[in-house]
mmCIF file of N, CA and C in Angstrom:
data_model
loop_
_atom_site.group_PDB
_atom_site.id
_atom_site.type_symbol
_atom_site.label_atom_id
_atom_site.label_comp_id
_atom_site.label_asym_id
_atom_site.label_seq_id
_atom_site.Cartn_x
_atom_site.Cartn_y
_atom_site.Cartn_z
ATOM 1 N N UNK P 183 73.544 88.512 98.905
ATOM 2 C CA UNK P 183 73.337 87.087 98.779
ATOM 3 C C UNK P 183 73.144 86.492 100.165
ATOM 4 N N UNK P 184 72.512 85.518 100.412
ATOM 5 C CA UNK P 184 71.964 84.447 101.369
ATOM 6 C C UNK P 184 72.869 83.639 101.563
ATOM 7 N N UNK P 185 73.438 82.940 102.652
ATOM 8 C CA UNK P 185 74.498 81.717 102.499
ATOM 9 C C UNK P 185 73.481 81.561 103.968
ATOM 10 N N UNK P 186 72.757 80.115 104.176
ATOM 11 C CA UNK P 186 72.395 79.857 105.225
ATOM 12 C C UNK P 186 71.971 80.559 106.511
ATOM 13 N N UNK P 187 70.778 81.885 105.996
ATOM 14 C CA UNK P 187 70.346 82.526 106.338
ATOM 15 C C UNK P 187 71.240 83.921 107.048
ATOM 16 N N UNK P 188 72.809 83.738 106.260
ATOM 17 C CA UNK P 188 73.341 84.955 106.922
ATOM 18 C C UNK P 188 73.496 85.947 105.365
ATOM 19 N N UNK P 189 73.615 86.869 105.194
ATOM 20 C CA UNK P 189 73.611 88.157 104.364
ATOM 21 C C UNK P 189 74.688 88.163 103.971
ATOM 22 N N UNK P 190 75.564 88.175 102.462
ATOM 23 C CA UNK P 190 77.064 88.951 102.739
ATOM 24 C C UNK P 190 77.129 89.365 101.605
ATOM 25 N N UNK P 191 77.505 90.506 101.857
ATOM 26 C CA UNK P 191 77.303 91.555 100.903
ATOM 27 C C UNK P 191 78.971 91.434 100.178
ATOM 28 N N UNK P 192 78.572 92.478 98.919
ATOM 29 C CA UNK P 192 79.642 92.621 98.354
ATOM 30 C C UNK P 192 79.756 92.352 96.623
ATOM 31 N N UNK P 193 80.972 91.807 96.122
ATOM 32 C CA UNK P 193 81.081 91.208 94.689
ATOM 33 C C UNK P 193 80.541 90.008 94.917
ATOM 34 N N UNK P 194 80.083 88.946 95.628
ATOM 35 C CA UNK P 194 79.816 88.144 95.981
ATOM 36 C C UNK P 194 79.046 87.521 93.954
ATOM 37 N N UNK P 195 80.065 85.991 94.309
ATOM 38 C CA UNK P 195 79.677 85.541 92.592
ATOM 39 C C UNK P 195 79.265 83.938 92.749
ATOM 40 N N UNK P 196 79.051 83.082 93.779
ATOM 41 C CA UNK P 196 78.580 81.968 93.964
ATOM 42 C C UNK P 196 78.193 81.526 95.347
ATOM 43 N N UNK P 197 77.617 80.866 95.456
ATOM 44 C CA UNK P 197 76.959 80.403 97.035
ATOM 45 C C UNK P 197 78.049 79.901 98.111
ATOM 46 N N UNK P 198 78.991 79.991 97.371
ATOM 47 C CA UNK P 198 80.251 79.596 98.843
ATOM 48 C C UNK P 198 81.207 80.756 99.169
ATOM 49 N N UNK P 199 80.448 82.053 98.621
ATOM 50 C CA UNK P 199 81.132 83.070 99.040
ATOM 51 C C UNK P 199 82.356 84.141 98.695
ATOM 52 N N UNK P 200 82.588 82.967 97.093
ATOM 53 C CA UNK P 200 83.497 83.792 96.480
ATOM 54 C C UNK P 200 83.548 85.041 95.698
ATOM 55 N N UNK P 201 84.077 85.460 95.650
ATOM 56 C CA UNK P 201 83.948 87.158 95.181
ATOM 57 C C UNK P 201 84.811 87.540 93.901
ATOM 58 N N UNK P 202 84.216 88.470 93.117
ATOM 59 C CA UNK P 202 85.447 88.609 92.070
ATOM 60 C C UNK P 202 86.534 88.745 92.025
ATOM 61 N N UNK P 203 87.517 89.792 93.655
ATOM 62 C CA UNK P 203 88.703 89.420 94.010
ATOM 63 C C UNK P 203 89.418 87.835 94.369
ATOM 64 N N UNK P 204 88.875 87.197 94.841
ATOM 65 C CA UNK P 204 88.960 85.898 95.139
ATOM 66 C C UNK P 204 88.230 84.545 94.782
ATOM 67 N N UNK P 205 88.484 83.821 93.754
ATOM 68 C CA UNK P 205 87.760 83.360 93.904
ATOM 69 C C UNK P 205 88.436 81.245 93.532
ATOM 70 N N UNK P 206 89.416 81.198 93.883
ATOM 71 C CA UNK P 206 89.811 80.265 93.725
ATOM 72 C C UNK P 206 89.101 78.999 94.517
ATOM 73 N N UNK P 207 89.213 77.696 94.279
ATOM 74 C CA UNK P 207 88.427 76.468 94.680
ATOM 75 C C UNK P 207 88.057 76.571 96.067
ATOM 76 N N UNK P 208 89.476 77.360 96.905
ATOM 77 C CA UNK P 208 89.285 76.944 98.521
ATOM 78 C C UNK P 208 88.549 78.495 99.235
ATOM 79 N N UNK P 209 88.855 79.495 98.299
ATOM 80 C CA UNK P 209 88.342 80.746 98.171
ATOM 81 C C UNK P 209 86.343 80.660 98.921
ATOM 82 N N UNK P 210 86.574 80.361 99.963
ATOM 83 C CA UNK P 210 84.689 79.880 100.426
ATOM 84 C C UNK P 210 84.892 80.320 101.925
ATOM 85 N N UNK P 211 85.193 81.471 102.606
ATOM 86 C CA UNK P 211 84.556 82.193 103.519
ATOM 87 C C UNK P 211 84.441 83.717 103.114
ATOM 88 N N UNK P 212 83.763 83.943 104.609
ATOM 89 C CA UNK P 212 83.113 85.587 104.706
ATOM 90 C C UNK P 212 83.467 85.721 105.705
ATOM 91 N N UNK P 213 83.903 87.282 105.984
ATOM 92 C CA UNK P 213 84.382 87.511 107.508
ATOM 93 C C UNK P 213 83.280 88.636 107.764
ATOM 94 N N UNK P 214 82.717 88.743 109.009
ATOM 95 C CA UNK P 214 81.995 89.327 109.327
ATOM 96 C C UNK P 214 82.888 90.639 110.019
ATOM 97 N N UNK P 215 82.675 92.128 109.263
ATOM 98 C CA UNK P 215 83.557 93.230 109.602
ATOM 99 C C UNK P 215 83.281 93.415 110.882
ATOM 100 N N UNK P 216 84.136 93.883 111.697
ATOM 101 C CA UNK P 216 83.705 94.389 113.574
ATOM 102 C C UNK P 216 83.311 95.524 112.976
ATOM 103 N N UNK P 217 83.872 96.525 112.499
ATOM 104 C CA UNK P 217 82.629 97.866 112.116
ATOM 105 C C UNK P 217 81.793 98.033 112.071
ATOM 106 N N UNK P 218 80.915 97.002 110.950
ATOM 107 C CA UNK P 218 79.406 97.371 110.486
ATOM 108 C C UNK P 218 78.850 96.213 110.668
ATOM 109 N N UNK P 219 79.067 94.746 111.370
ATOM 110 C CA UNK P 219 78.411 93.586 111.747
ATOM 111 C C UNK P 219 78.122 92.766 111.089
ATOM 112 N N UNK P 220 79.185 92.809 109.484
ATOM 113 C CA UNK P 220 78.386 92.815 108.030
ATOM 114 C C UNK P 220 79.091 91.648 107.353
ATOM 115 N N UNK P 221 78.740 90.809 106.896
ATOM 116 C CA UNK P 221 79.585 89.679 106.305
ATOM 117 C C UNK P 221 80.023 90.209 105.058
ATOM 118 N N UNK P 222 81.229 89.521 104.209
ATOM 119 C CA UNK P 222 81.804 90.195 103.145
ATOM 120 C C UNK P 222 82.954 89.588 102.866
ATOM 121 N N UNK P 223 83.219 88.770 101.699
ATOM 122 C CA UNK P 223 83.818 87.688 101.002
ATOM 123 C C UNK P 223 85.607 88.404 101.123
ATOM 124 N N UNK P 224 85.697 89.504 101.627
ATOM 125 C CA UNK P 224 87.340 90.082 101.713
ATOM 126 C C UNK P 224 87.300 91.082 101.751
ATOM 127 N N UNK P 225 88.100 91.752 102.329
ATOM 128 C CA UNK P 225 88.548 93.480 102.290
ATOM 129 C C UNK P 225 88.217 93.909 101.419
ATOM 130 N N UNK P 226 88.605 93.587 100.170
ATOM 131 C CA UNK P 226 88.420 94.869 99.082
ATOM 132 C C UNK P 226 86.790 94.742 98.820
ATOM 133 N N UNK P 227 86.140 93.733 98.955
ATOM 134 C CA UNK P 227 84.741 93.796 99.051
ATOM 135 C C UNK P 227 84.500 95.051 99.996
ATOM 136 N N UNK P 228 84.975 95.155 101.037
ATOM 137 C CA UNK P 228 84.160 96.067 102.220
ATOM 138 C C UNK P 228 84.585 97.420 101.864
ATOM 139 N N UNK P 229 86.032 96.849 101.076
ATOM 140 C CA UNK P 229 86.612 98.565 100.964
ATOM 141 C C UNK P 229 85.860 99.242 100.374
ATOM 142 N N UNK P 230 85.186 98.660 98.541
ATOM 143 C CA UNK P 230 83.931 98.247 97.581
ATOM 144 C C UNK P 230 82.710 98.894 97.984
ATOM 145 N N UNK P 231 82.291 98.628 99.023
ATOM 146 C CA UNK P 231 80.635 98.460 99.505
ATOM 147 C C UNK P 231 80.418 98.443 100.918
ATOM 148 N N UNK P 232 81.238 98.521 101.459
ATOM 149 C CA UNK P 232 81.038 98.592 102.895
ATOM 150 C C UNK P 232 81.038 99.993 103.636
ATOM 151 N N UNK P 233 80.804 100.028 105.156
ATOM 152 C CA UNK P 233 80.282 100.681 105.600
ATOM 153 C C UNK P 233 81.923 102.659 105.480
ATOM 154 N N UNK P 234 82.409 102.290 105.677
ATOM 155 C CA UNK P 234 83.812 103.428 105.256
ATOM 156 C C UNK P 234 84.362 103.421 106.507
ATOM 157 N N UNK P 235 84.238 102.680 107.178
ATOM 158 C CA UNK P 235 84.495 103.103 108.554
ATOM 159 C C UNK P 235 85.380 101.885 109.121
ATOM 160 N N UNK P 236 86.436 101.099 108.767
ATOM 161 C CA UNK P 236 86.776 99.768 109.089
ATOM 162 C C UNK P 236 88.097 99.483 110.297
ATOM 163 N N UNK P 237 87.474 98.708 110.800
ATOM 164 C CA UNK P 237 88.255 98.630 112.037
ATOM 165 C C UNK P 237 87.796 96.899 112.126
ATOM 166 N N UNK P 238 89.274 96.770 113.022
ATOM 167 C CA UNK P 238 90.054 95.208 113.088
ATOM 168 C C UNK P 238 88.904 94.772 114.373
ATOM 169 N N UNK P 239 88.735 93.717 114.362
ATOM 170 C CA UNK P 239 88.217 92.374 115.516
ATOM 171 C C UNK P 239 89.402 92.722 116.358
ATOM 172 N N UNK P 240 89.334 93.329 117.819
ATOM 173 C CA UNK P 240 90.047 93.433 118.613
ATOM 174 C C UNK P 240 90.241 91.844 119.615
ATOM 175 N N UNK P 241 91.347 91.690 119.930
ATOM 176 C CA UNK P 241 91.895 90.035 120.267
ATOM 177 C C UNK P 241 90.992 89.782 121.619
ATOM 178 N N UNK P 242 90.278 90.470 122.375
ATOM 179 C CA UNK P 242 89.462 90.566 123.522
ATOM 180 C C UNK P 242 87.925 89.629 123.193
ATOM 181 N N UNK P 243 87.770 89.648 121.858
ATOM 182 C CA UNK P 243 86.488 89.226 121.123
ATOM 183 C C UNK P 243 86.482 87.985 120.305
ATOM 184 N N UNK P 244 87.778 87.660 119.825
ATOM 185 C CA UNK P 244 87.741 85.937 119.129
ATOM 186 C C UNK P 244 86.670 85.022 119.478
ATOM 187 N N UNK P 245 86.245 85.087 120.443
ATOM 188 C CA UNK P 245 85.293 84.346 120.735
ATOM 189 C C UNK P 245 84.201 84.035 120.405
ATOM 190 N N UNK P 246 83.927 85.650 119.258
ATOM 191 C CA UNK P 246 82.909 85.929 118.538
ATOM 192 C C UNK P 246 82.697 85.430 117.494
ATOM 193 N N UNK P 247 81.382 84.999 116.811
ATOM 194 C CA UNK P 247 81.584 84.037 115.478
ATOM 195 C C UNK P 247 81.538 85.079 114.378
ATOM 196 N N UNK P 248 82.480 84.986 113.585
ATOM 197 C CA UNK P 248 82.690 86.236 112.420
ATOM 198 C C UNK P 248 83.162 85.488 111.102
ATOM 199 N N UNK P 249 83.390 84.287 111.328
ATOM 200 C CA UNK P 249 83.100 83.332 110.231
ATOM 201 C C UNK P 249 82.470 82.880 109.601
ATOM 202 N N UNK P 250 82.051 82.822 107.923
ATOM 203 C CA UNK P 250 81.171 82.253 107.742
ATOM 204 C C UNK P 250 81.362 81.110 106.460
ATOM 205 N N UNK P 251 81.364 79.510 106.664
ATOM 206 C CA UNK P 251 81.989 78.836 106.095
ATOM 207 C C UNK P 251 80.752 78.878 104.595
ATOM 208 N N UNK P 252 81.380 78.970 103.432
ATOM 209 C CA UNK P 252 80.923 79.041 102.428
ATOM 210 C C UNK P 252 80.293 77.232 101.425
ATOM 211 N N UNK P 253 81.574 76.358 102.316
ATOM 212 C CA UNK P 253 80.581 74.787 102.381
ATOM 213 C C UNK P 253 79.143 74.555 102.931
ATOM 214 N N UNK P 254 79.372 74.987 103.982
ATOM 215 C CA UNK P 254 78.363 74.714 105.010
ATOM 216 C C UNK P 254 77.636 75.251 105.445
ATOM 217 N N UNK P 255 77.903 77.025 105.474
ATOM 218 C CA UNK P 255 77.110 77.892 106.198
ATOM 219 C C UNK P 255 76.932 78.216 107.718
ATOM 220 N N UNK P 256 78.256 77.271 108.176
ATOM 221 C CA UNK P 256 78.048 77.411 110.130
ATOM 222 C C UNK P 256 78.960 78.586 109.847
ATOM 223 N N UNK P 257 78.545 78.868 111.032
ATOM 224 C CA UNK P 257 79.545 80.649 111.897
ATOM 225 C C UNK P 257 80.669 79.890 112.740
ATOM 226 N N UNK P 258 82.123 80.149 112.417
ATOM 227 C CA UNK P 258 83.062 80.211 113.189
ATOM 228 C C UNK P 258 83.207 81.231 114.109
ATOM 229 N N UNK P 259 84.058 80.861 115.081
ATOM 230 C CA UNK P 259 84.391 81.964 115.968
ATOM 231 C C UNK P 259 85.993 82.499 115.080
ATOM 232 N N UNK P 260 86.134 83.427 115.266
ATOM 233 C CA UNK P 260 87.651 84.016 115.053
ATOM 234 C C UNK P 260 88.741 83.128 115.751
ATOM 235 N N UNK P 261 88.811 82.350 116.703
ATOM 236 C CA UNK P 261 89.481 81.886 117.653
ATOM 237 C C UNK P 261 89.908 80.739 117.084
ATOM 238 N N UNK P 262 88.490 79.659 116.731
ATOM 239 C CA UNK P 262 88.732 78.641 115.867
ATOM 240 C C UNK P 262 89.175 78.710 115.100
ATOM 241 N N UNK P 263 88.616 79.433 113.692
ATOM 242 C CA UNK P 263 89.431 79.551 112.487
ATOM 243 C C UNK P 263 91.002 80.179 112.721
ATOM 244 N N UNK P 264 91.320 80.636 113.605
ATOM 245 C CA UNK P 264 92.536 81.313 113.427
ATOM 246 C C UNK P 264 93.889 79.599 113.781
ATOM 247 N N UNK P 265 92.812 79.039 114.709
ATOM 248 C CA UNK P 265 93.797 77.763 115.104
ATOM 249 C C UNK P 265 93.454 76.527 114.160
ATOM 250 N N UNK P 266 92.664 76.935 113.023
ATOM 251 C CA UNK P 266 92.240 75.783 112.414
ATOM 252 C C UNK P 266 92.561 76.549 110.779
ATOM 253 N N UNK P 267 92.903 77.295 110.721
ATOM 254 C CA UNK P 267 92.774 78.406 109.332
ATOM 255 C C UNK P 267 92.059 77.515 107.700
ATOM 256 N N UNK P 268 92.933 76.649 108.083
ATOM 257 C CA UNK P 268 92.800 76.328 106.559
ATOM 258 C C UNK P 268 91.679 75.083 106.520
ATOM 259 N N UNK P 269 90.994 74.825 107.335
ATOM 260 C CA UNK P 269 90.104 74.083 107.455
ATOM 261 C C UNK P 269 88.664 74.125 108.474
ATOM 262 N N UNK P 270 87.573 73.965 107.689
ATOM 263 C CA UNK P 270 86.170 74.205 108.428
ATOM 264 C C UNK P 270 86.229 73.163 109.890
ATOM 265 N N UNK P 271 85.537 73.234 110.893
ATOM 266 C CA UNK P 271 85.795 72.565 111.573
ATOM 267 C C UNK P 271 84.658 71.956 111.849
ATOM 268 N N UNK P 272 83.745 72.061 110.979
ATOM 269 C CA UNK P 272 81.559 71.590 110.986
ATOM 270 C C UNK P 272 82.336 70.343 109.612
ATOM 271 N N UNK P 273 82.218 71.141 108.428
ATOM 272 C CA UNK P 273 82.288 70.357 107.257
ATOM 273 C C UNK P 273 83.806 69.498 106.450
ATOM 274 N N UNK P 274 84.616 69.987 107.291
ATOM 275 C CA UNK P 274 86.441 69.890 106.723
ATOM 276 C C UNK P 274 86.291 70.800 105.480
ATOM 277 N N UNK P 275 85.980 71.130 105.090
ATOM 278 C CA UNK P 275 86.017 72.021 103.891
ATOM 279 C C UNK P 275 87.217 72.522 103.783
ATOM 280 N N UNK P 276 88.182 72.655 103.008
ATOM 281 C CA UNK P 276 89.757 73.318 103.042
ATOM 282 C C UNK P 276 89.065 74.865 102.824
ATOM 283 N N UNK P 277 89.700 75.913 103.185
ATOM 284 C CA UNK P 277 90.269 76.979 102.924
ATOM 285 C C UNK P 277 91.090 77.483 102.218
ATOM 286 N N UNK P 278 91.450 78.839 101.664
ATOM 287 C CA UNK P 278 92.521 79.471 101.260
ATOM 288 C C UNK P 278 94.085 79.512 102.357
ATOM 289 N N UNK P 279 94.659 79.246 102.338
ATOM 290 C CA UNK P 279 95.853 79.290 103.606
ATOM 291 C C UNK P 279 96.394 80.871 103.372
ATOM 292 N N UNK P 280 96.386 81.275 101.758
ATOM 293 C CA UNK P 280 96.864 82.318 101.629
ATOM 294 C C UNK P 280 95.805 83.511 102.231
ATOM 295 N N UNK P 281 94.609 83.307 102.902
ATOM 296 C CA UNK P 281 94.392 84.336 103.369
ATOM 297 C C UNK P 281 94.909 84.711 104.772
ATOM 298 N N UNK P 282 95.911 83.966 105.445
ATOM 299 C CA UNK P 282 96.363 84.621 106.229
ATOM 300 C C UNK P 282 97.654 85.465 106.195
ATOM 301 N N UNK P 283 98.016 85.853 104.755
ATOM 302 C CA UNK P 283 98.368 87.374 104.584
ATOM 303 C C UNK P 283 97.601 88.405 104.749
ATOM 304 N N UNK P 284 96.329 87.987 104.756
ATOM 305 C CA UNK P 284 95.734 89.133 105.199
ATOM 306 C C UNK P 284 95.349 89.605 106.313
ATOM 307 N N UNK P 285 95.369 88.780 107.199
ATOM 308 C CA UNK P 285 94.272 88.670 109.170
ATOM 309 C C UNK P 285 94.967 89.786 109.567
ATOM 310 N N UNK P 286 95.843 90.810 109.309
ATOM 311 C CA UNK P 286 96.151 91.716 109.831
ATOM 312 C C UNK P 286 95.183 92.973 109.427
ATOM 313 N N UNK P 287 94.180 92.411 108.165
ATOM 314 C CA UNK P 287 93.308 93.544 107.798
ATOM 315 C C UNK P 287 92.199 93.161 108.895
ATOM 316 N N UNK P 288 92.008 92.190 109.449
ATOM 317 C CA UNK P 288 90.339 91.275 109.831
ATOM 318 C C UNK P 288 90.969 91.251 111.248
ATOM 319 N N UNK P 289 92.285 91.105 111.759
ATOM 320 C CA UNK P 289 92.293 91.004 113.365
ATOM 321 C C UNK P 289 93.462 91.628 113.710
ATOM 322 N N UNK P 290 93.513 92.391 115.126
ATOM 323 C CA UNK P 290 93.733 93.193 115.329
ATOM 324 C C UNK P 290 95.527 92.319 116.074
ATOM 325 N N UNK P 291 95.481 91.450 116.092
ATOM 326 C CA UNK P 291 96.981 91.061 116.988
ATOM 327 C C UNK P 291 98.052 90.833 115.427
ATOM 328 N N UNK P 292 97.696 90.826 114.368
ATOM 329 C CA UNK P 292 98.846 90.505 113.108
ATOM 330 C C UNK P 292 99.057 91.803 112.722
#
């Protein structure tokens, strides 16, 4: 699927990025894997369809945009979203808060 000319693969089931694992109201980003360069609505998507090879956004790189807001379609950096989590910082769009049980799968300092 297409979200504002970026690719993200996966279960992917509506234009803001939600996936059949996830897909609740605030459920609207993609993290772009450091492995395979590849956008993808959550882990078990990549685990799913992705490249087999997965490895964390090392904390040296936040800077990098690996976000991809499912309102709007701008690229976050890791840095932003991590200090802004639950909110887009282009569109306010809320987020899931509960996905930061997961940033220990997506970045390498949790």
């Amino acid at each position: 699927m297409q979200i504002n000319g970026h690719r993200v693969r996966g279960n992917v089931i509506d234009l803001e990025t939600r996936c059949t694992h996830y897909h609740s109201e605030k459920d609207r980003i993609a993290i772009k894997f450091f492995c395979c360069n590849t956008y993808y609505p959550c882990y078990s998507c990549h685990e799913e369809k992705g490249c087999g090879n997965h490895q964390t956004w090392p904390a040296n790189q936040f800077d990098q945009k690996a976000i991809l807001c499912g309102a709007c379609g701008e690229e976050i950096t890791i840095k932003a979203y991590l200090n802004k989590s639950h909110i887009c910082p282009y569109c306010k769009a809320e987020f899931n808060p509960g996905c930061s049980l997961h940033y220990h799968l997506y970045f390498s300092v949790f």
